[in-house]
Coordinates of C-alpha atoms in Angstrom, one line a residue:
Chain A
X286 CA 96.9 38.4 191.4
X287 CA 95.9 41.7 190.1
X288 CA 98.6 44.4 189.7
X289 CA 97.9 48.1 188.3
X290 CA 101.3 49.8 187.6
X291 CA 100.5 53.7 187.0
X292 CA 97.3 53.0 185.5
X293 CA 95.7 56.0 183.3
X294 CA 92.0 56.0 181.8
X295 CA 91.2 58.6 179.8
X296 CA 87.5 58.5 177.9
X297 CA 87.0 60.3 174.5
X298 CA 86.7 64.2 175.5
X299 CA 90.0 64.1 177.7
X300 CA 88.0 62.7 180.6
X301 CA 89.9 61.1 183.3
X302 CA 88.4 58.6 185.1
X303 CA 91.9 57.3 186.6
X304 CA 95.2 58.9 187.2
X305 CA 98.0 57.1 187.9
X306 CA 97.1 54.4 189.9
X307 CA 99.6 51.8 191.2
X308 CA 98.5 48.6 193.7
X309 CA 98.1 45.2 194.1
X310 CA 95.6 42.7 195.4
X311 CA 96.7 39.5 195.8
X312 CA 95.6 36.2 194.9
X313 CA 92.5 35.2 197.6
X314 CA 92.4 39.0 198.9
X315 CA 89.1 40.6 199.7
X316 CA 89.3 44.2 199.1
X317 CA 86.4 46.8 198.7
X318 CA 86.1 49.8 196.5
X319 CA 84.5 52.5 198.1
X320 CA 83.9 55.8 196.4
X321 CA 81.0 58.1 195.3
X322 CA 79.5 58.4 192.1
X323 CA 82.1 59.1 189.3
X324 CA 84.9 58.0 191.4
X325 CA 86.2 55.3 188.7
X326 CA 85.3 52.3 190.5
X327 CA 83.4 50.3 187.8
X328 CA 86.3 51.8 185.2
X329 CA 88.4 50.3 187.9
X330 CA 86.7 46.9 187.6
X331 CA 86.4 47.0 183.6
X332 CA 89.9 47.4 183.4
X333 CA 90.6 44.5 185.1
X334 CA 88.3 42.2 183.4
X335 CA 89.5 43.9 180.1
X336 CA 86.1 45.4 179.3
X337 CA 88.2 48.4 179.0
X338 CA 92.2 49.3 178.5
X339 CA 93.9 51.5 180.2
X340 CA 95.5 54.8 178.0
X341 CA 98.5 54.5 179.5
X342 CA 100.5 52.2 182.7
X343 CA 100.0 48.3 183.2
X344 CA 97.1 46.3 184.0
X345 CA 98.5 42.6 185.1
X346 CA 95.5 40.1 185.9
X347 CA 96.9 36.5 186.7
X348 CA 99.9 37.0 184.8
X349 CA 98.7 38.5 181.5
X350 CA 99.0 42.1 180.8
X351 CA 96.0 43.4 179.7
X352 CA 96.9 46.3 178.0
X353 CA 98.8 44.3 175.4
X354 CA 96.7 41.5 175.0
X355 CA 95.7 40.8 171.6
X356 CA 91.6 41.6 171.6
X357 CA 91.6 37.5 170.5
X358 CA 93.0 36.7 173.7
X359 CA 90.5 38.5 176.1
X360 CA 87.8 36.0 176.0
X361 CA 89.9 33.4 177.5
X362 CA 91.5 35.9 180.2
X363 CA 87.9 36.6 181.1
X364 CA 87.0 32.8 181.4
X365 CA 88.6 33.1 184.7
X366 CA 87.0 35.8 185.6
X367 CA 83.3 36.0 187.5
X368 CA 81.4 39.1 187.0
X369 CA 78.8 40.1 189.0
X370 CA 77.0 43.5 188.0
X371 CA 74.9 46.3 189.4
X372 CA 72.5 46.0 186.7
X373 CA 72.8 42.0 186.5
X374 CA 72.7 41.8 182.5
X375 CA 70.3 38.8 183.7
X376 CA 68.9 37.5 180.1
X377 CA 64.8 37.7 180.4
X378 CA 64.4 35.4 177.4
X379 CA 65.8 32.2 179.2
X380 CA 64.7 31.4 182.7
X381 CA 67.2 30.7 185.6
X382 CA 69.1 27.3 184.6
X383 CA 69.8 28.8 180.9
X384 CA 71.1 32.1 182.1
X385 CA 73.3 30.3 185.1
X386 CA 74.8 27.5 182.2
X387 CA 76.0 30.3 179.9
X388 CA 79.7 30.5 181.2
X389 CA 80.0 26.7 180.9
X390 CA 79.0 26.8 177.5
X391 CA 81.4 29.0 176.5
X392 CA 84.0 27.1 178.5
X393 CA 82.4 24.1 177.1
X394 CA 81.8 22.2 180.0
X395 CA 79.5 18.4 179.0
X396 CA 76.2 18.9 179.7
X397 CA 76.0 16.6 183.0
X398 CA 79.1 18.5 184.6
X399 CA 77.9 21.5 183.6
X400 CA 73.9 20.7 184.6
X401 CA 75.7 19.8 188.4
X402 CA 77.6 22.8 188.7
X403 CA 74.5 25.3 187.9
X404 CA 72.7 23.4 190.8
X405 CA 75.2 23.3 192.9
X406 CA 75.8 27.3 192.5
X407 CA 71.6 28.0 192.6
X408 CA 71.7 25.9 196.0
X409 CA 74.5 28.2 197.2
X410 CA 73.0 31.4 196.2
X411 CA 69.5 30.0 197.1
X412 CA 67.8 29.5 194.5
X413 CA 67.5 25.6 194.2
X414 CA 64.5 24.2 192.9
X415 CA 63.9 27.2 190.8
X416 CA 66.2 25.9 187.4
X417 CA 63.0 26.6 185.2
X418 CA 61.5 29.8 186.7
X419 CA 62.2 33.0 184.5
X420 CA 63.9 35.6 185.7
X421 CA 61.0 38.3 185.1
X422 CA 59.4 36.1 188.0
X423 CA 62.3 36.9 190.7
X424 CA 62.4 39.6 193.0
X425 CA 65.6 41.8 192.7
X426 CA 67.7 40.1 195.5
X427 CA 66.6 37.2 193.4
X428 CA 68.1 38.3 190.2
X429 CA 71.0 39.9 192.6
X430 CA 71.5 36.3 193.0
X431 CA 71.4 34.8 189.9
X432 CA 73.8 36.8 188.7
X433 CA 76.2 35.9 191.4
X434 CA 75.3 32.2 190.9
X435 CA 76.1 33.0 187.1
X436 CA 79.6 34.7 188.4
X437 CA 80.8 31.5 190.1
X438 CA 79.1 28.6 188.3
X439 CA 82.6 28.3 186.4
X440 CA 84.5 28.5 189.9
X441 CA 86.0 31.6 188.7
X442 CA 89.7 32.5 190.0
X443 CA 88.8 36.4 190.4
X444 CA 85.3 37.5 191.3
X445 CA 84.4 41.2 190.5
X446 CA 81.5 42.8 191.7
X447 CA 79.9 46.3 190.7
X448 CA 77.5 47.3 193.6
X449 CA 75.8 44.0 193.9
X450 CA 74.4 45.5 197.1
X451 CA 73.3 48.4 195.7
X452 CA 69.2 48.9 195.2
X453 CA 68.9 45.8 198.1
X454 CA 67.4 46.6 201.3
X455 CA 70.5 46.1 204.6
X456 CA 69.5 42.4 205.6
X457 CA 69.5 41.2 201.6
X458 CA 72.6 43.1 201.2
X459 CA 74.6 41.7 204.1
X460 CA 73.0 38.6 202.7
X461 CA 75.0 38.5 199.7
X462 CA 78.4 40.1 201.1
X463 CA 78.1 36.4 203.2
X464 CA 77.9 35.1 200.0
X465 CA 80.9 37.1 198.7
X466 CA 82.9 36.1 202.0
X467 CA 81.8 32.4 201.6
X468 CA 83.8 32.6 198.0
X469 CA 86.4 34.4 199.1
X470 CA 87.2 31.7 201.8
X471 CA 87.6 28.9 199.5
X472 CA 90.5 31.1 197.9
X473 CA 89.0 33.2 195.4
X474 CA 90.4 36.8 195.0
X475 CA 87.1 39.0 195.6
X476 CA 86.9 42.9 194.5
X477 CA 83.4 44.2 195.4
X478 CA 83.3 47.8 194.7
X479 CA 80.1 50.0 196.9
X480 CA 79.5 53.5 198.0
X481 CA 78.1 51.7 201.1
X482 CA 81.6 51.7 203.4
X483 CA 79.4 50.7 206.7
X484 CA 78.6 47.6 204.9
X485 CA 82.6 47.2 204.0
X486 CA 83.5 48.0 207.6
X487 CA 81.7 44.9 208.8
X488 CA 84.1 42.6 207.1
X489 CA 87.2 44.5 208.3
X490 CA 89.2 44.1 204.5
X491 CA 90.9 46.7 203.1
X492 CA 89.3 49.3 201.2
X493 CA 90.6 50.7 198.5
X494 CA 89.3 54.4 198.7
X495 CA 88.7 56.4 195.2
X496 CA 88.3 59.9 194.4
X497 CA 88.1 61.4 191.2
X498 CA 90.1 58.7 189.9
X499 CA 93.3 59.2 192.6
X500 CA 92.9 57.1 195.9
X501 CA 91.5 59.2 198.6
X502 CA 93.2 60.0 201.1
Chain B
X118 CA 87.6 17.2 170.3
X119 CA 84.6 15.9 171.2
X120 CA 83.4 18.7 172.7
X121 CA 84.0 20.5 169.8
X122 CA 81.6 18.4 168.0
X123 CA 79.4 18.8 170.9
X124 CA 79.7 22.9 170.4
X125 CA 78.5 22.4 166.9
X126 CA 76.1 20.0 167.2
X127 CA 74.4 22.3 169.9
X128 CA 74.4 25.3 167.8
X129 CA 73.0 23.1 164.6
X130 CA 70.5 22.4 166.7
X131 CA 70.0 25.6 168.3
X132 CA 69.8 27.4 164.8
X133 CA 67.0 24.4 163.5
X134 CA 65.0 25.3 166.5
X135 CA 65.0 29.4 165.9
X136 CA 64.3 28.2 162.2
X137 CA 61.2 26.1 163.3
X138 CA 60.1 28.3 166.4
X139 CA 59.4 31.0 163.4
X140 CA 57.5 29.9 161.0
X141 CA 56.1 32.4 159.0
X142 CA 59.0 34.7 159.1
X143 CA 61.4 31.4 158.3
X144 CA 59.1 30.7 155.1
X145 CA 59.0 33.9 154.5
X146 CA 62.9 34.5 153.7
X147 CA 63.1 30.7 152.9
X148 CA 60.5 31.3 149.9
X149 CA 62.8 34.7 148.6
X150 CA 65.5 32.4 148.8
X151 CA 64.2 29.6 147.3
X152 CA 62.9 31.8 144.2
X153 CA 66.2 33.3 144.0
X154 CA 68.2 30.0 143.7
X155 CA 65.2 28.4 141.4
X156 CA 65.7 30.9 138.6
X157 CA 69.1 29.8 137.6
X158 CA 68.1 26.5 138.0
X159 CA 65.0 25.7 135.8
X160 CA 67.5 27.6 133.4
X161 CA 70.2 25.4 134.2
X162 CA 67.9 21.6 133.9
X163 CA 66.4 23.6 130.6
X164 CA 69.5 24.2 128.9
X165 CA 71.2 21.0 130.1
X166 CA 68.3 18.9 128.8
X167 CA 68.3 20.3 125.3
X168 CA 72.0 20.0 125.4
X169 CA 71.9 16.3 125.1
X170 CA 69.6 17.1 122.4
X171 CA 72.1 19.1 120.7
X172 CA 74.8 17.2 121.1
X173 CA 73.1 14.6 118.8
X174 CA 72.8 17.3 116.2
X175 CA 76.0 18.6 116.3
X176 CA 78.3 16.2 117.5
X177 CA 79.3 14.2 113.9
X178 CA 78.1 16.8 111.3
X179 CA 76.8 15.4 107.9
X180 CA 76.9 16.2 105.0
X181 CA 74.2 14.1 102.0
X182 CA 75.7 13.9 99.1
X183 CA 72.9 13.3 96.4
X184 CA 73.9 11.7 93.2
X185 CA 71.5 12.6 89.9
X186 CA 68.8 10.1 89.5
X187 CA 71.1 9.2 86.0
X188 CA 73.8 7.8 87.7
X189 CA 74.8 4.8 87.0
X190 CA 77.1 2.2 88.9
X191 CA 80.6 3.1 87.4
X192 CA 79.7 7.3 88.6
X193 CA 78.9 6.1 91.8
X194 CA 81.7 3.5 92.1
X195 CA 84.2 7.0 91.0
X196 CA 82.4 9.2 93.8
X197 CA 83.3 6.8 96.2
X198 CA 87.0 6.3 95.1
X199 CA 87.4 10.1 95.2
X200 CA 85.1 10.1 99.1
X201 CA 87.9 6.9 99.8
X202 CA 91.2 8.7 99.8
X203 CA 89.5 12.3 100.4
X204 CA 91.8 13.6 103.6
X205 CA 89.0 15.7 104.8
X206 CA 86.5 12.9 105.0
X207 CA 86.4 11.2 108.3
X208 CA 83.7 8.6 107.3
X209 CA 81.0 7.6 104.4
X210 CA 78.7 5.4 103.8
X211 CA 76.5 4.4 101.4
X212 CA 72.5 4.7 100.7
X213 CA 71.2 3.2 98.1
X214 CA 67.5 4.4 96.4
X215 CA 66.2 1.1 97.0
X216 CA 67.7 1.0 100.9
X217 CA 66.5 5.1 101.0
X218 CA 62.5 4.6 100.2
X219 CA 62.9 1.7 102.3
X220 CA 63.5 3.7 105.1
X221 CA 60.7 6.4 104.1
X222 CA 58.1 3.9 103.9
X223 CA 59.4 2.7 107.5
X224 CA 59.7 6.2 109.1
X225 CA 56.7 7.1 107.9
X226 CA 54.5 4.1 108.0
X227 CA 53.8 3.7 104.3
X228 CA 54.0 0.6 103.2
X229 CA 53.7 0.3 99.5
X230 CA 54.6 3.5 98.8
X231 CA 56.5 2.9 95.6
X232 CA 53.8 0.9 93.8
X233 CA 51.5 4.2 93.7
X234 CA 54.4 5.6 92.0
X235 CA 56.1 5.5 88.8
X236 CA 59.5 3.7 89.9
X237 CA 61.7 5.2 92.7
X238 CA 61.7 9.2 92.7
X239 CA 64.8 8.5 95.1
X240 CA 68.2 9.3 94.7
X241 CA 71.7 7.2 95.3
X242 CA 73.0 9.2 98.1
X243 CA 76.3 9.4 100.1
X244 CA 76.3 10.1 103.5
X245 CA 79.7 11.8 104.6
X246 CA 81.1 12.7 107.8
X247 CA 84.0 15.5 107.7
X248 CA 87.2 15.0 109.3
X249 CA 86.9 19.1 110.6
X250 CA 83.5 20.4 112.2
X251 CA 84.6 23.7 111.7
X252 CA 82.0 25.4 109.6
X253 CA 84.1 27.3 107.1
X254 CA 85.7 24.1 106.6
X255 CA 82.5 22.1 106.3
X256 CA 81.4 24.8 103.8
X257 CA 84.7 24.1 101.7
X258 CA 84.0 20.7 101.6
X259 CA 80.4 21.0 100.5
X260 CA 81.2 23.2 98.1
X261 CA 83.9 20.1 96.5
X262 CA 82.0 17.7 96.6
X263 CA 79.0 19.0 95.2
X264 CA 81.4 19.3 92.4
X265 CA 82.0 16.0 91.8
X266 CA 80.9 14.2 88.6
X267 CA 77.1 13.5 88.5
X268 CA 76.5 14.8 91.9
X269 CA 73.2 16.6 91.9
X270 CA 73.9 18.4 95.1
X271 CA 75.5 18.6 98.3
X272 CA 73.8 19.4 101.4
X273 CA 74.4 20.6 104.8
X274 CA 72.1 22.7 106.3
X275 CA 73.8 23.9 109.3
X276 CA 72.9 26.9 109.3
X277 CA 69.2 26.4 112.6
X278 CA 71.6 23.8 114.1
X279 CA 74.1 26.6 114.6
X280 CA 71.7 29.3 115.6
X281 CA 70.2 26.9 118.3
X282 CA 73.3 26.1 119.1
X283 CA 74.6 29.7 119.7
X284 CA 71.1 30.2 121.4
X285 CA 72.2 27.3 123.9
X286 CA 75.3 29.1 124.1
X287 CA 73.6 32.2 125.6
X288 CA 71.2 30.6 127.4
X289 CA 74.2 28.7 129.1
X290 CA 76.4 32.2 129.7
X291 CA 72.6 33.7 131.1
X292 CA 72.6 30.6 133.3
X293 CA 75.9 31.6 134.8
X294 CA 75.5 35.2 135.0
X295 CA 71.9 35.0 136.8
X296 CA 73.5 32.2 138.9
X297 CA 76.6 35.1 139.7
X298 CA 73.7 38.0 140.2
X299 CA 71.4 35.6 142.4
X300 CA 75.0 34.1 144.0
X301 CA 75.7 38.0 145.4
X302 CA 71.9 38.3 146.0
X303 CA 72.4 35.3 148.4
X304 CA 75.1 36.4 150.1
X305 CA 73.0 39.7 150.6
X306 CA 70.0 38.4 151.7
X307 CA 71.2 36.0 154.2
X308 CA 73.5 39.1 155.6
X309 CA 70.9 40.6 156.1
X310 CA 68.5 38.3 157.7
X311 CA 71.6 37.6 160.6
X312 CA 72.5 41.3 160.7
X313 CA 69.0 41.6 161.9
X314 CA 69.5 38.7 164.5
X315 CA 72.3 39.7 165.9
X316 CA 70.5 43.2 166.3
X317 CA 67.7 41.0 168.1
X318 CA 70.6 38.9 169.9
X319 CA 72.8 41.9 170.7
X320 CA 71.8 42.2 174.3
X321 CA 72.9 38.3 174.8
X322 CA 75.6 38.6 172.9
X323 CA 77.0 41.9 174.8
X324 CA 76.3 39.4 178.1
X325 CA 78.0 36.6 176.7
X326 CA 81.6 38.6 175.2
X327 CA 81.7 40.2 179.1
X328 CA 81.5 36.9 180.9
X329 CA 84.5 35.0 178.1
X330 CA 82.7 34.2 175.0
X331 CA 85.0 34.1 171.7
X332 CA 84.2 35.7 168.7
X333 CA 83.9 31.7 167.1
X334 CA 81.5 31.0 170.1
X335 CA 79.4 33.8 169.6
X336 CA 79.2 33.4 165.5
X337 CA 78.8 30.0 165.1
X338 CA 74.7 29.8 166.0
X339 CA 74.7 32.6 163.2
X340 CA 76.8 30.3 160.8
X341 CA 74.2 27.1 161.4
X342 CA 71.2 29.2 161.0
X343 CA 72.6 30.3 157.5
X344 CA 73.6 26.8 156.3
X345 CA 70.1 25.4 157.3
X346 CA 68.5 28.5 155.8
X347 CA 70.7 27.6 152.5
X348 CA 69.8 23.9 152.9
X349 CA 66.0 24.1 153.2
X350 CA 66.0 26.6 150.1
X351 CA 68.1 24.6 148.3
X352 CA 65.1 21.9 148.6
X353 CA 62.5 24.3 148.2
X354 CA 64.1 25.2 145.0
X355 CA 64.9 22.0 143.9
X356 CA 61.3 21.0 144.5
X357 CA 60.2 24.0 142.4
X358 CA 62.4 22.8 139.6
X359 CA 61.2 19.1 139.8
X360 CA 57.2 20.7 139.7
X361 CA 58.1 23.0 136.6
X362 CA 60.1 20.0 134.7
X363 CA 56.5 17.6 134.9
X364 CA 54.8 20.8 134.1
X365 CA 56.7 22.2 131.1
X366 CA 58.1 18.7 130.3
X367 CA 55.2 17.0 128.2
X368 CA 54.6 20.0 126.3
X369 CA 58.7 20.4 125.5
X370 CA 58.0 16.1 124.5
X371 CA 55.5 17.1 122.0
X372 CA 57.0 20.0 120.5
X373 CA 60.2 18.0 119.7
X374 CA 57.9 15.1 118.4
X375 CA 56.7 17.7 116.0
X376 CA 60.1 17.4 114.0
X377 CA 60.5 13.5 114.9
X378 CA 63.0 14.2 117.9
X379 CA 62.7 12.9 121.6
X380 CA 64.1 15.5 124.3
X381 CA 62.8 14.9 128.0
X382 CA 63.5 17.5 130.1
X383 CA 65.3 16.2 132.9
X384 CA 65.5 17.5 136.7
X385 CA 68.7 17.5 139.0
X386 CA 70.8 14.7 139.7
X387 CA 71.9 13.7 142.9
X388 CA 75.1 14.8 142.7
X389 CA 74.0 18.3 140.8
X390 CA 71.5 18.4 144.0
X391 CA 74.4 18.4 146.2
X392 CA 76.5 20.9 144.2
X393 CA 74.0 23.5 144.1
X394 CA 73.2 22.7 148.4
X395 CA 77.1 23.0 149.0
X396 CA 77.6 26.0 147.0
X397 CA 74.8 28.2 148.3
X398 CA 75.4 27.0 152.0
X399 CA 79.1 28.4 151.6
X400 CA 77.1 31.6 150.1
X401 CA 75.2 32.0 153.2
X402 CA 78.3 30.8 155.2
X403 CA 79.8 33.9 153.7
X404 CA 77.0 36.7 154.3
X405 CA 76.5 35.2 157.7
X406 CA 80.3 35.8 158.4
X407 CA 80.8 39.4 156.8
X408 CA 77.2 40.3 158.9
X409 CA 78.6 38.7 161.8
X410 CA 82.1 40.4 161.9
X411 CA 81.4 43.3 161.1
X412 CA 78.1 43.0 163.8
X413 CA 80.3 42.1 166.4
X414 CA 83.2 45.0 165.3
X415 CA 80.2 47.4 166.3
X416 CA 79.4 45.7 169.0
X417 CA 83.2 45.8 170.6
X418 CA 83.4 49.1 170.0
X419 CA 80.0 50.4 171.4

């Protein structure tokens, strides 16, 4: 569950990304952030997976409260946590299989189990067979994917995702909200934040509207 | 727990490869490395082979105490009443003139000697060993004894044993300080060369802290590429050591043969090998860790 209890973000220069935010998404939710530009979605999704903590209020994620966990602690909060991002942070320097093993490795999953569970992902996001092709040789949507298939290799509880439609043409982009349902119906608790809300609408989960930090109204 | 061995298995490995995948740059930092650890080395095998030397010289001082070519048997039989009960006299014993030339002609391969003579030019000697190697109180104790009745002289000649020996005594104190200097320089160099991977890393690092990794997980390739890079120096060095022992070691051989001594220079033992591997691989450890912290402090907070 993920619980924001009067949530503040204030940057350096007295910039407020957030104002006082209070809701709750609960444990195998789907809900959508929709917002322009500058709304404070992505702080929104930081704060949660403790990239980031919040100036002031209460940022609960599966029980822990981030804004007093020690910064020791994170890394193991995060564990559980799949990120998917606009800009993938795909590493070019290892091809597809390295990049998609990285979570278990830091879990420390043995190498069979873990060598299972990236195939099993890059079948799911489509991407079988192609374990030892680097990621410079994958079109977008392909490295859309990858980074998904990196998100849920560890069969994260919470799955955050940061425009993972965004640069994608309509058909790849519905393509991989499936994929995002598919997860979301085997009981994970999915946030996918967009400026796209036709693409939300389809789905018919709540959206959580933003602006200027304050939910829209 | 066995996954834990696994973890650092995998990052031993990992580091050996980025060590091996590099060559030139590798032998390039191993060589500075290896120079810097060799210095205090050679210095360290030099001094320590000489020491055994020394220790010959000055471990049971003597002092030769020469009786006048006059004496007869009763002066000699009074000298070494007074030598018996002396309380600063450890041990004597006796050489006769007879038992003296005997052993020149021996030493020094000349058999016959005392026939081309007239008689033997030799004296009665004493040969005492004080109770106290303290040099004012070996001085004292010459200084008595060369008193006694129909002694011609007493002689201890300390004085180049002492000097060499304060000389060692340097050379050992200049051992541990360049040790010390090149010990920090370690530290430095090898914080350096992982500042400047993580810097190449960051990018995989800054993926790997957002998606769970622990400080520990993140460090710990960093750690093993130190500890090999301390390892393979330590050989290089050792190596470098062991090539300027056989070079410098027959000349050292023939020098001390000069003066009718044996000293070998010696390389590392074993166990010395292992001391000097362990020490600078916790060196590394250490400038690997104080790059890595502080690396990763900047990174957290970027």
């Amino acid at each position: 569950m993920i619980q924001f209890d009067q949530v503040t973000k204030r940057y350096p220069g007295g910039i407020d990304a957030l104002k006082n935010l209070s809701f709750t998404i609960e444990s195998g939710e789907m809900a959508f952030l929709a917002g322009h530009s500058g709304a404070g979605k992505s702080t929104l999704l930081k704060l949660i997976a403790g990239i980031e903590r919040a100036t002031s209020g209460r940022v609960m994620v599966n029980g822990h409260n981030l804004s007093r966990l020690r910064r020791s602690q994170l890394p193991y909060v995060r564990q559980h946590i799949g990120l998917v991002f606009q800009d993938h942070k795909i590493l070019f320097d290892r091809n597809v299989f390295d990049n998609t093993v990285l979570p278990l490795d830091i879990i420390g999953f043995d190498r069979r189990e873990a060598t299972r569970r990236v195939r099993a992902a890059l079948d799911k996001v489509g991407l079988g067979g192609k374990e030892r092709v680097m990621p410079i040789r994958l079109s977008g949507g392909e490295q859309q994917r990858l980074c998904i298939a990196r998100a849920v290799v560890h069969r994260p509880s919470i799955l955050l995702a940061d425009e993972p439609s965004a640069n994608l043409d309509r058909a790849y982009a519905l393509d991989i909200m499936e994929l995002f349902k598919s997860f979301h119906q085997v009981g994970v608790t999915v946030v996918i934040s967009a400026h796209d809300e036709t693409l939300m609408e389809d789905y018919g989960r709540r959206i959580i509207r933003l602006r200027e930090g304050q939910f829209a109204t | 727990m066995k996954h834990f061995l696994f973890l650092h298995l995998q990052s031993a490995r990992q580091a050996l490869h980025k060590i091996l995948r590099q060559p030139f740059g590798s032998l390039l930092n191993l060589l500075m490395l290896s120079v810097a650890l060799a210095l205090p080395l050679s210095l360290y095998v030099g001094i320590n082979s000489l020491q055994g030397w020394l220790g010959k010289l000055t471990a049971s001082p003597q002092i030769s105490l020469f009786m006048e070519t006059s004496a007869e048997e009763a002066d000699i039989a009074a000298v070494d009443r007074t030598l018996r009960g002396h309380p600063r006299v450890a041990r004597y014993h006796f050489v006769s003139k007879a038992q003296a030339l005997a052993d020149l002609e021996k030493r020094n391969a000349l058999t016959g000697l005392a026939e081309g003579l007239e008689g033997n030019p030799l004296p009665d000697a004493f040969i005492v060993e004080p109770r106290d190697a303290e040099p004012q109180a070996l001085e004292m104790l010459q200084k008595e004894l060369s008193g006694l009745p129909m002694v011609e002289s007493a002689q201890f000649d300390a004085d180049w044993a002492k000097r060499l020996y304060s000389l060692l005594e340097l050379g050992r104190h200049l051992t541990w300080l360049l040790a010390g200097v090149l010990g920090v320089a370690l530290v430095l160099i090898t914080h350096n060369t992982i500042r400047m991977q993580i810097l190449a890393r960051r990018e995989e690092i800054e993926v790997s802290k957002l998606i769970g990794a622990t400080d520990s997980f993140i460090r710990r390739p960093f750690l093993y590429h130190a500890v090999w890079q301390a390892v393979l120096a330590t050989l290089i060095a050792w190596g470098l050591t062991e090539w300027l022992v056989a070079i410098a070691g027959p000349a050292v051989s023939q020098f001390a043969q000069l003066y009718n001594e044996h000293v070998d220079l010696h390389g590392l033992r074993p166990a010395e090998l292992l001391g000097v591997m362990a020490v600078s691989a916790l060196l590394a450890m250490l400038g690997a860790r104080l790059a890595a912290d502080h690396q990763l402090r900047q990174i957290e907070s970027s």
